[in-house]
Amino acid sequence: MNKRKDTQMKESVYNFILDGKSGNKIYYNSRTGSLAEVCPQQDKMFMEFIKYGTEIKDKNFMEQLKYCGYLIEDGFNEKNDIHINLLSSRYETSVLSLTITPTMACNFRCVYCFESGHYGQGKMGSEVEEEICKFAEQESGHIEKLAVTWYGGEPLLAMDVIESLTGKLKSICKKSNTEYTASIVTNGYLLDNVMCDRLLECNVEDVQITLDGDCDTHNKRRPLADGKPSFGRIMDNLEKIHGKIDISIRINVDEGNKYKVQDVVNELKARNIYNDVFCYLGLVTPSNGQCNNIACMSAEKYSGFNLQFMLDNKIPLKPLYPRPTGNYCGADYILGYVIDADGYVYKCWSDVGIQERRISSIFDLTGKDGNFSDGITDTQSQNVIDGYMLFNPVEDENCSICKYLPLCMGGCPHNRLEGNQMCEQYRYNIDGFLTAYVERIIVAGKGGENI
């Protein structure tokens, strides 16, 4: 038996080797995100290399195994590499990410809303606007991009604030040659043609709208504040604006409405909207103690349900490909801030309106004379920030030994702090997802579906 000459290589801990439908093997590495279809002869060479040290004589194949991360040097520490990637992503400072809540007022009363009890009626005042702009100007000297997400409440109830603040922020970005991008999360009830045009003028590039099933199901779960239905108005708006702006339709799913989510797609197709929007399922989870009368679905069950939904509706799999990540979201990113209508600052948008989760005020961030923290102690601020920023999944008892670690880095920081930590869906169905993804690629390569 020919022994390998290169004795300094070993198999990656983060390899997944699956059986493909074509008789080939599917190789995937969660640390590098590499995906490959490997023929039986090559798979045999790789297995004999791993088990017996047999030299891989196909030099090109050997180089590809190294390049994709399936083989690594003996002395290479993959966990340290993952940790460095986390730190570089978490403390990278080229993008200032601001989630801005121009009002906490909302025209809906969704049964599972995590902001229940924190609604308000006021809108952001000019003084808070000016301090946000001052903060953006302070940061503009070293950032390359300002990314704004409009949030609420229902942000379209304060469209005048969005327009006013957008003009000021764009002016700052223009002076500093900084890229400006914006998106919005809205219930869609006010998003008619005129409102859509106003958003486009504000450089809002994409919109997320939530639907919860067929007309009856949605109206029971997402009624107006006065109890009246909302579904028909949202659909009428979508008929008018689809194709004008990028729209994502989040279809919330739990045990109570799982048989109704397909009705959303059917309705969109019936109205000729479906091809101009991107639909995806959002798992309803208990947050801030709010999940009234909702039976949440387990992450494991959601994984299979979601994949089948995507396959049934020919939804592109590429946007949800299991890519390795650094930090999880804006909550554990050093320049990620959430600012409410009163100017209070948080790390996570799920914390908006909760006093004990505030970390500062926009006035304090800009160094304005006077104390505007209103009871936010240094200890409170530090504890909240520490909870989001200092968690190290590489050293966590459970995460550190998990092959899915590079894909989620410990999962949603807010869920973890709430004691509701759950693993990402890939953990429960990565073989099914990757097999389906490879099949889509093969079909596309043969002139079929374009992914």
XYZ file of N, CA, C and O in Angstrom, residues 260-428:
676
model
N -51.920 26.778 7.076
C -52.471 27.932 6.380
C -51.412 28.751 5.644
O -51.746 29.665 4.891
N -50.135 28.437 5.858
C -49.088 29.261 5.248
C -49.081 29.124 3.728
O -48.765 30.080 3.011
N -49.443 27.952 3.222
C -49.484 27.769 1.772
C -50.542 28.665 1.138
O -50.410 29.088 -0.017
N -51.577 28.993 1.901
C -52.636 29.861 1.378
C -52.117 31.248 1.031
O -52.676 31.928 0.163
N -51.072 31.692 1.729
C -50.473 32.989 1.405
C -49.889 32.956 0.000
O -50.126 33.851 -0.820
N -49.122 31.907 -0.289
C -48.532 31.754 -1.619
C -49.630 31.657 -2.673
O -49.542 32.288 -3.738
N -50.641 30.870 -2.392
C -51.736 30.713 -3.349
C -52.425 32.047 -3.641
O -52.776 32.339 -4.792
N -52.614 32.850 -2.617
C -53.244 34.156 -2.798
C -52.357 35.085 -3.616
O -52.828 35.807 -4.502
N -51.067 35.059 -3.329
C -50.121 35.894 -4.084
C -50.089 35.483 -5.553
O -50.004 36.337 -6.447
N -50.157 34.189 -5.800
C -50.169 33.712 -7.180
C -51.468 34.116 -7.883
O -51.452 34.524 -9.054
N -52.578 34.003 -7.192
C -53.875 34.342 -7.778
C -53.940 35.811 -8.176
O -54.627 36.177 -9.139
N -53.211 36.642 -7.449
C -53.214 38.080 -7.730
C -52.027 38.498 -8.601
O -51.769 39.682 -8.781
N -51.265 37.514 -9.108
C -50.095 37.779 -9.970
C -49.025 38.615 -9.273
O -48.360 39.441 -9.899
N -48.854 38.384 -7.993
C -47.855 39.099 -7.194
C -46.626 38.232 -6.942
O -45.500 38.732 -6.830
N -46.814 36.937 -6.884
C -45.820 36.008 -6.349
C -44.446 36.128 -7.004
O -43.417 36.071 -6.318
N -44.391 36.291 -8.304
C -43.104 36.318 -9.000
C -42.286 37.561 -8.707
O -41.097 37.616 -9.036
N -42.886 38.565 -8.092
C -42.179 39.815 -7.799
C -41.828 39.960 -6.324
O -41.339 41.018 -5.905
N -42.071 38.929 -5.534
C -41.742 39.000 -4.110
C -40.964 37.752 -3.718
O -40.965 36.747 -4.434
N -40.281 37.834 -2.592
C -39.567 36.665 -2.052
C -40.266 36.241 -0.769
O -40.324 37.008 0.198
N -40.815 35.041 -0.763
C -41.524 34.518 0.407
C -40.599 33.630 1.241
O -39.807 32.869 0.692
N -40.716 33.734 2.540
C -39.990 32.827 3.416
C -40.774 32.648 4.709
O -41.605 33.488 5.068
N -40.506 31.563 5.390
C -41.172 31.285 6.652
C -40.354 31.829 7.811
O -39.135 31.686 7.853
N -41.043 32.462 8.754
C -40.414 32.955 9.972
C -40.977 32.200 11.164
O -42.197 32.160 11.371
N -40.112 31.582 11.928
C -40.552 30.792 13.081
C -40.954 31.725 14.219
O -40.169 32.567 14.659
N -42.181 31.583 14.706
C -42.637 32.360 15.855
C -42.007 31.779 17.117
O -42.095 30.571 17.369
N -41.346 32.641 17.879
C -40.716 32.210 19.125
C -41.182 33.113 20.261
O -41.475 34.293 20.041
N -41.257 32.590 21.477
C -41.635 33.433 22.611
C -40.540 34.448 22.885
O -39.365 34.102 22.964
N -40.911 35.720 22.996
C -39.927 36.773 23.233
C -40.501 37.783 24.208
O -41.644 38.220 24.070
N -39.706 38.146 25.210
C -40.127 39.106 26.234
C -41.407 38.645 26.932
O -42.226 39.460 27.361
N -41.598 37.333 27.012
C -42.772 36.799 27.688
C -44.046 36.901 26.886
O -45.135 36.624 27.393
N -43.940 37.295 25.589
C -45.130 37.482 24.765
C -45.242 36.366 23.726
O -44.351 36.167 22.929
N -46.326 35.654 23.759
C -46.639 34.653 22.738
C -48.044 34.147 23.037
O -48.284 32.955 23.172
N -48.970 35.091 23.191
C -50.317 34.774 23.654
C -51.037 33.797 22.731
O -51.170 34.028 21.544
N -51.517 32.705 23.329
C -52.349 31.736 22.616
C -51.672 31.138 21.383
O -52.330 30.711 20.447
N -50.349 31.136 21.365
C -49.604 30.595 20.229
C -48.787 29.390 20.697
O -48.050 29.476 21.677
N -48.917 28.283 19.995
C -48.118 27.094 20.289
C -46.918 27.087 19.352
O -47.049 26.772 18.163
N -45.775 27.469 19.865
C -44.588 27.597 19.028
C -44.117 26.222 18.542
O -44.211 25.228 19.247
N -43.598 26.210 17.337
C -43.071 24.997 16.717
C -41.609 24.825 17.119
O -40.876 25.812 17.243
N -41.183 23.605 17.339
C -39.777 23.365 17.673
C -38.898 23.668 16.464
O -39.346 23.586 15.314
N -37.657 24.018 16.734
C -36.717 24.296 15.647
C -36.511 23.066 14.777
O -36.353 23.173 13.550
N -36.532 21.893 15.381
C -36.344 20.658 14.614
C -37.499 20.433 13.650
O -37.304 20.120 12.472
N -38.711 20.613 14.122
C -39.873 20.424 13.259
C -39.923 21.504 12.180
O -40.261 21.245 11.025
N -39.581 22.718 12.568
C -39.568 23.840 11.620
C -38.598 23.579 10.475
O -38.873 23.915 9.330
N -37.470 22.956 10.784
C -36.453 22.704 9.777
C -37.007 21.904 8.602
O -36.860 22.284 7.435
N -37.647 20.790 8.903
C -38.216 19.971 7.839
C -39.396 20.637 7.164
O -39.551 20.562 5.937
N -40.219 21.310 7.947
C -41.398 21.994 7.408
C -40.979 23.103 6.448
O -41.550 23.264 5.357
N -39.958 23.854 6.827
C -39.491 24.972 6.013
C -38.901 24.490 4.696
O -39.188 25.051 3.631
N -38.075 23.439 4.743
C -37.472 22.919 3.517
C -38.548 22.425 2.553
O -38.489 22.711 1.350
N -39.523 21.719 3.072
C -40.584 21.218 2.209
C -41.390 22.356 1.596
O -41.773 22.298 0.419
N -41.621 23.399 2.372
C -42.327 24.580 1.868
C -41.556 25.223 0.717
O -42.126 25.599 -0.312
N -40.247 25.319 0.864
C -39.414 25.909 -0.177
C -39.415 25.058 -1.437
O -39.495 25.572 -2.558
N -39.319 23.755 -1.258
C -39.301 22.856 -2.412
C -40.647 22.844 -3.127
O -40.701 22.882 -4.358
N -41.714 22.804 -2.361
C -43.054 22.771 -2.954
C -43.329 24.018 -3.790
O -44.044 23.946 -4.808
N -42.769 25.143 -3.363
C -43.066 26.416 -4.032
C -41.916 26.905 -4.910
O -41.938 28.039 -5.386
N -40.908 26.016 -5.111
C -39.769 26.337 -5.967
C -39.109 27.660 -5.570
O -38.699 28.465 -6.420
N -39.023 27.874 -4.280
C -38.360 29.071 -3.758
C -36.854 28.874 -3.868
O -36.340 27.818 -3.515
N -36.115 29.860 -4.369
C -34.662 29.713 -4.478
C -34.030 29.343 -3.139
O -34.337 29.946 -2.110
N -33.162 28.352 -3.158
C -32.489 27.909 -1.944
C -31.231 28.721 -1.647
O -30.748 28.730 -0.518
N -30.711 29.388 -2.663
C -29.434 30.078 -2.510
C -29.414 31.113 -1.387
O -28.433 31.190 -0.634
N -30.474 31.936 -1.219
C -30.417 32.935 -0.137
C -30.300 32.331 1.255
O -29.844 32.998 2.177
N -30.725 31.085 1.413
C -30.664 30.443 2.722
C -29.579 29.374 2.794
O -29.589 28.529 3.678
N -28.625 29.420 1.851
C -27.523 28.460 1.885
C -26.771 28.601 3.211
O -26.519 29.721 3.679
N -26.406 27.489 3.857
C -25.738 27.555 5.165
C -24.295 28.062 5.069
O -23.345 27.284 5.011
N -24.169 29.368 5.068
C -22.854 29.989 4.974
C -22.266 30.205 6.375
O -22.992 30.545 7.296
N -20.971 30.049 6.517
C -20.344 30.386 7.801
C -20.497 31.874 8.079
O -20.514 32.689 7.160
N -20.653 32.213 9.346
C -20.880 33.600 9.713
C -19.841 34.042 10.728
O -19.059 33.241 11.240
N -19.835 35.326 11.014
C -18.990 35.864 12.070
C -19.884 36.178 13.251
O -20.327 35.291 13.980
N -20.196 37.461 13.421
C -21.198 37.796 14.434
C -22.581 37.449 13.905
O -22.799 37.327 12.702
N -23.537 37.286 14.802
C -24.857 36.793 14.407
C -25.720 37.878 13.772
O -26.381 37.645 12.758
N -25.732 39.075 14.359
C -26.627 40.140 13.897
C -26.134 41.478 14.436
O -25.053 41.566 15.020
N -26.944 42.515 14.279
C -26.562 43.837 14.763
C -26.426 43.914 16.268
O -25.706 44.775 16.794
N -27.091 43.013 16.983
C -27.050 43.053 18.445
C -25.668 42.730 18.995
O -25.287 43.214 20.066
N -24.897 41.898 18.295
C -23.540 41.584 18.760
C -22.488 42.149 17.809
O -21.397 41.597 17.657
N -22.827 43.298 17.211
C -21.906 44.023 16.330
C -21.576 45.357 16.992
O -22.472 46.054 17.474
N -20.317 45.719 17.026
C -19.864 46.873 17.796
C -20.523 48.184 17.352
O -20.796 49.058 18.174
N -20.803 48.320 16.060
C -21.437 49.543 15.567
C -22.902 49.302 15.179
O -23.419 49.925 14.261
N -23.554 48.405 15.915
C -24.972 48.169 15.711
C -25.767 48.778 16.848
O -25.554 48.440 18.019
N -26.678 49.707 16.527
C -27.469 50.385 17.545
C -28.930 50.446 17.127
O -29.243 50.546 15.935
N -29.796 50.391 18.109
C -31.228 50.582 17.902
C -31.628 51.830 18.671
O -31.327 51.957 19.867
N -32.298 52.761 17.997
C -32.651 54.039 18.615
C -34.156 54.220 18.556
O -34.759 54.163 17.476
N -34.791 54.438 19.719
C -36.240 54.594 19.719
C -36.639 56.062 19.549
O -35.778 56.952 19.432
N -37.934 56.312 19.527
C -38.454 57.648 19.231
C -38.042 58.686 20.266
O -37.971 59.887 19.962
N -37.750 58.243 21.503
C -37.329 59.160 22.557
C -35.816 59.347 22.610
O -35.314 60.093 23.445
N -35.112 58.639 21.729
C -33.662 58.777 21.696
C -32.913 57.773 22.543
O -31.686 57.843 22.648
N -33.628 56.824 23.164
C -32.933 55.794 23.940
C -32.309 54.766 23.008
O -32.842 54.458 21.939
N -31.177 54.236 23.431
C -30.365 53.358 22.592
C -30.335 51.947 23.178
O -30.186 51.765 24.394
N -30.470 50.969 22.303
C -30.472 49.558 22.673
C -29.508 48.821 21.741
O -29.060 49.354 20.724
N -29.241 47.574 22.078
C -28.443 46.732 21.188
C -29.298 45.859 20.272
O -28.868 45.479 19.193
N -30.519 45.514 20.709
C -31.369 44.610 19.941
C -32.743 45.226 19.761
O -33.295 45.811 20.696
N -33.335 45.050 18.555
C -34.645 45.659 18.337
C -35.744 44.967 19.130
O -36.821 45.534 19.335
N -35.480 43.767 19.617
C -36.458 43.107 20.482
C -36.496 43.726 21.880
O -37.392 43.418 22.672
N -35.539 44.592 22.168
C -35.478 45.240 23.481
C -36.154 46.610 23.507
O -36.277 47.218 24.574
N -36.580 47.098 22.363
C -37.125 48.452 22.286
C -38.297 48.613 23.252
O -39.230 47.802 23.270
N -38.229 49.661 24.054
C -39.291 49.965 25.005
C -39.097 49.351 26.373
O -39.828 49.689 27.313
N -38.126 48.457 26.525
C -37.863 47.828 27.816
C -36.759 48.622 28.520
O -35.597 48.603 28.101
N -37.119 49.316 29.584
C -36.189 50.255 30.214
C -34.903 49.606 30.682
O -33.816 50.172 30.527
N -35.011 48.414 31.251
C -33.808 47.782 31.790
C -32.878 47.251 30.706
O -31.763 46.800 31.014
N -33.296 47.306 29.422
C -32.426 46.872 28.323
C -31.788 48.051 27.579
O -31.090 47.845 26.588
N -32.027 49.278 28.056
C -31.391 50.435 27.420
C -29.908 50.473 27.778
O -29.519 50.108 28.885
N -29.085 50.915 26.842
C -27.653 51.024 27.138
C -27.200 52.478 27.216
O -26.148 52.780 27.772
N -27.979 53.392 26.646
C -27.587 54.795 26.640
C -28.724 55.606 26.032
O -29.831 55.098 25.832
N -28.435 56.872 25.758
C -29.334 57.703 24.957
C -28.499 58.333 23.852
O -27.276 58.453 23.969
N -29.152 58.737 22.790
C -28.426 59.335 21.675
C -27.735 60.619 22.101
O -26.677 60.982 21.586
N -28.294 61.306 23.106
C -27.688 62.541 23.597
C -26.359 62.255 24.277
O -25.393 63.005 24.128
N -26.305 61.157 25.030
C -25.041 60.790 25.675
C -24.009 60.322 24.661
O -22.803 60.568 24.823
N -24.457 59.647 23.606
C -23.521 59.182 22.583
C -22.867 60.344 21.846
O -21.745 60.225 21.352
N -23.573 61.462 21.747
C -23.007 62.627 21.060
C -22.302 63.571 22.015
O -21.761 64.596 21.591
N -22.338 63.244 23.328
C -21.632 64.065 24.296
C -22.312 65.378 24.614
O -21.670 66.337 25.058
N -23.630 65.457 24.410
C -24.350 66.689 24.698
C -24.326 66.955 26.198
O -24.445 66.049 27.016
N -24.171 68.222 26.572
C -24.113 68.588 27.980
C -25.376 68.162 28.706
O -26.489 68.304 28.190
N -25.191 67.644 29.901
C -26.331 67.203 30.686
C -26.447 65.688 30.674
O -25.881 65.004 29.827
N -27.193 65.146 31.627
C -27.382 63.702 31.716
C -28.764 63.349 31.176
O -29.781 63.691 31.760
N -28.772 62.661 30.060
C -30.029 62.307 29.415
C -30.325 60.814 29.539
O -31.206 60.304 28.879
N -29.561 60.128 30.391
C -29.709 58.681 30.476
C -30.951 58.255 31.256
O -31.413 57.132 31.109
N -31.469 59.139 32.106
C -32.719 58.880 32.813
C -32.709 57.523 33.501
O -33.533 56.648 33.215
N -31.779 57.342 34.409
C -31.761 56.123 35.210
C -30.956 54.989 34.638
O -30.903 53.908 35.242
N -30.339 55.174 33.479
C -29.497 54.117 32.914
C -28.131 54.192 33.595
O -27.316 55.055 33.300
N -27.893 53.300 34.517
C -26.620 53.315 35.229
C -25.519 52.708 34.372
O -25.786 51.984 33.408
N -24.286 53.017 34.741
C -23.150 52.424 34.035
C -23.181 50.899 34.137
O -22.821 50.186 33.185
N -23.622 50.409 35.295
C -23.684 48.964 35.493
C -24.715 48.327 34.571
O -24.458 47.280 33.954
N -25.896 48.959 34.452
C -26.915 48.426 33.549
C -26.407 48.407 32.126
O -26.533 47.403 31.421
N -25.820 49.515 31.695
C -25.316 49.599 30.331
C -24.271 48.532 30.071
O -24.312 47.835 29.051
N -23.346 48.388 31.005
C -22.283 47.407 30.824
C -22.823 45.989 30.802
O -22.421 45.172 29.973
N -23.774 45.680 31.684
C -24.320 44.324 31.744
C -25.030 43.949 30.445
O -24.904 42.819 29.963
N -25.794 44.899 29.893
C -26.502 44.613 28.640
C -25.510 44.413 27.505
O -25.601 43.457 26.732
N -24.547 45.334 27.409
C -23.549 45.237 26.343
C -22.724 43.960 26.481
O -22.479 43.253 25.490
N -22.313 43.658 27.694
C -21.541 42.433 27.922
C -22.315 41.206 27.477
O -21.761 40.279 26.861
N -23.618 41.173 27.800
C -24.429 40.015 27.449
C -24.475 39.770 25.956
O -24.488 38.617 25.501
N -24.486 40.856 25.182
C -24.548 40.718 23.727
C -23.170 40.568 23.080
O -23.016 39.827 22.112
N -22.176 41.251 23.605
C -20.906 41.360 22.904
C -19.817 40.388 23.359
O -18.877 40.128 22.616
N -19.918 39.862 24.556
C -18.803 39.081 25.085
C -19.020 37.568 25.070
O -18.129 36.815 25.463
N -20.178 37.131 24.627
C -20.396 35.686 24.554
C -19.456 35.070 23.523
O -19.368 35.530 22.387
N -18.747 34.030 23.937
C -17.807 33.343 23.047
C -18.269 31.912 22.825
O -18.029 31.025 23.646
N -18.949 31.644 21.708
C -19.460 30.284 21.466
C -18.356 29.249 21.322
O -18.594 28.060 21.540
N -17.154 29.690 20.963
C -16.045 28.748 20.791
C -15.663 28.125 22.133
O -15.125 27.016 22.186
N -15.950 28.820 23.225
C -15.639 28.306 24.552
C -16.876 27.790 25.282
O -16.770 27.267 26.389
N -18.041 27.948 24.676
C -19.275 27.490 25.306
C -19.293 25.964 25.380
O -18.855 25.268 24.452
N -19.805 25.444 26.480
C -19.778 23.996 26.725
C -20.441 23.202 25.609
O -19.950 22.144 25.204
N -21.562 23.714 25.095
C -22.291 22.984 24.063
C -21.866 23.384 22.649
O -21.651 22.530 21.787
N -21.753 24.687 22.415
C -21.449 25.166 21.064
C -20.058 24.755 20.587
O -19.843 24.499 19.403
N -19.101 24.708 21.504
C -17.708 24.476 21.117
C -17.493 23.101 20.495
O -16.558 22.903 19.715
N -18.351 22.138 20.810
C -18.175 20.788 20.283
C -19.140 20.491 19.134
O -19.236 19.349 18.676
N -19.829 21.519 18.663
C -20.849 21.331 17.634
C -20.289 21.611 16.244
O -19.640 22.643 16.024
N -20.542 20.727 15.303
C -20.058 20.903 13.928
C -20.776 22.033 13.201
O -20.327 22.472 12.142
N -21.879 22.495 13.762
C -22.646 23.572 13.141
C -22.248 24.943 13.685
O -22.808 25.956 13.281
N -21.279 24.966 14.579
C -20.835 26.211 15.214
C -20.575 27.340 14.230
O -21.051 28.468 14.431
N -19.844 27.113 13.125
C -19.535 28.240 12.227
C -20.762 28.850 11.554
O -20.688 29.964 11.037
N -21.891 28.126 11.553
C -23.080 28.600 10.855
C -23.940 29.520 11.706
O -24.685 30.341 11.175
N -23.877 29.381 13.026
C -24.768 30.173 13.870
C -24.051 30.922 14.983
O -24.601 31.856 15.552
N -22.854 30.518 15.330
C -22.062 31.165 16.380
C -22.851 31.353 17.670
O -22.795 32.378 18.336
N -23.600 30.329 18.009
C -24.350 30.379 19.262
C -25.793 30.795 19.102
O -26.552 30.789 20.065
N -26.183 31.194 17.898
C -27.576 31.546 17.651
C -27.948 32.940 18.090
O -27.098 33.753 18.472
N -29.239 33.229 18.059
C -29.767 34.559 18.359
C -29.346 35.019 19.755
O -29.684 34.369 20.755
N -28.611 36.130 19.857
C -28.169 36.608 21.172
C -29.328 36.934 22.107
O -29.249 36.685 23.315
N -30.410 37.495 21.555
C -31.547 37.858 22.403
C -32.212 36.613 22.974
O -32.545 36.576 24.174
N -32.414 35.591 22.160
C -32.990 34.348 22.662
C -32.117 33.733 23.747
O -32.617 33.198 24.740
N -30.812 33.809 23.540
C -29.899 33.260 24.542
C -30.040 33.982 25.874
O -30.114 33.360 26.938
N -30.093 35.322 25.838
C -30.222 36.098 27.069
C -31.577 35.880 27.729
O -31.711 36.016 28.952
N -32.584 35.531 26.935
C -33.922 35.278 27.469
C -34.066 33.843 27.981
O -35.096 33.482 28.535
N -33.029 33.034 27.777
C -33.121 31.643 28.194
C -33.866 30.777 27.208
O -34.285 29.664 27.540
N -34.044 31.291 25.959
C -34.763 30.547 24.928
C -33.841 30.155 23.778
O -34.265 30.082 22.630
N -32.590 29.917 24.090
C -31.630 29.606 23.036
C -32.044 28.355 22.273
O -32.411 27.343 22.863
N -32.038 28.459 20.949
C -32.344 27.300 20.115
C -31.368 27.237 18.955
O -30.861 28.268 18.508
N -31.121 26.044 18.495
C -30.178 25.859 17.400
C -30.818 26.244 16.071
O -32.037 26.211 15.906
N -29.980 26.611 15.109
C -30.467 26.960 13.788
C -31.028 25.719 13.093
O -30.644 24.584 13.390
N -31.915 25.952 12.139
C -32.629 24.860 11.487
C -31.697 23.874 10.776
O -32.021 22.684 10.648
N -30.528 24.331 10.322
C -29.633 23.451 9.570
C -29.188 22.245 10.394
O -28.896 21.181 9.847
N -29.138 22.429 11.709
C -28.659 21.334 12.546
C -29.532 20.092 12.404
O -29.061 18.959 12.548
N -30.795 20.290 12.115
C -31.736 19.179 12.114
C -31.998 18.605 10.721
O -32.597 17.537 10.611
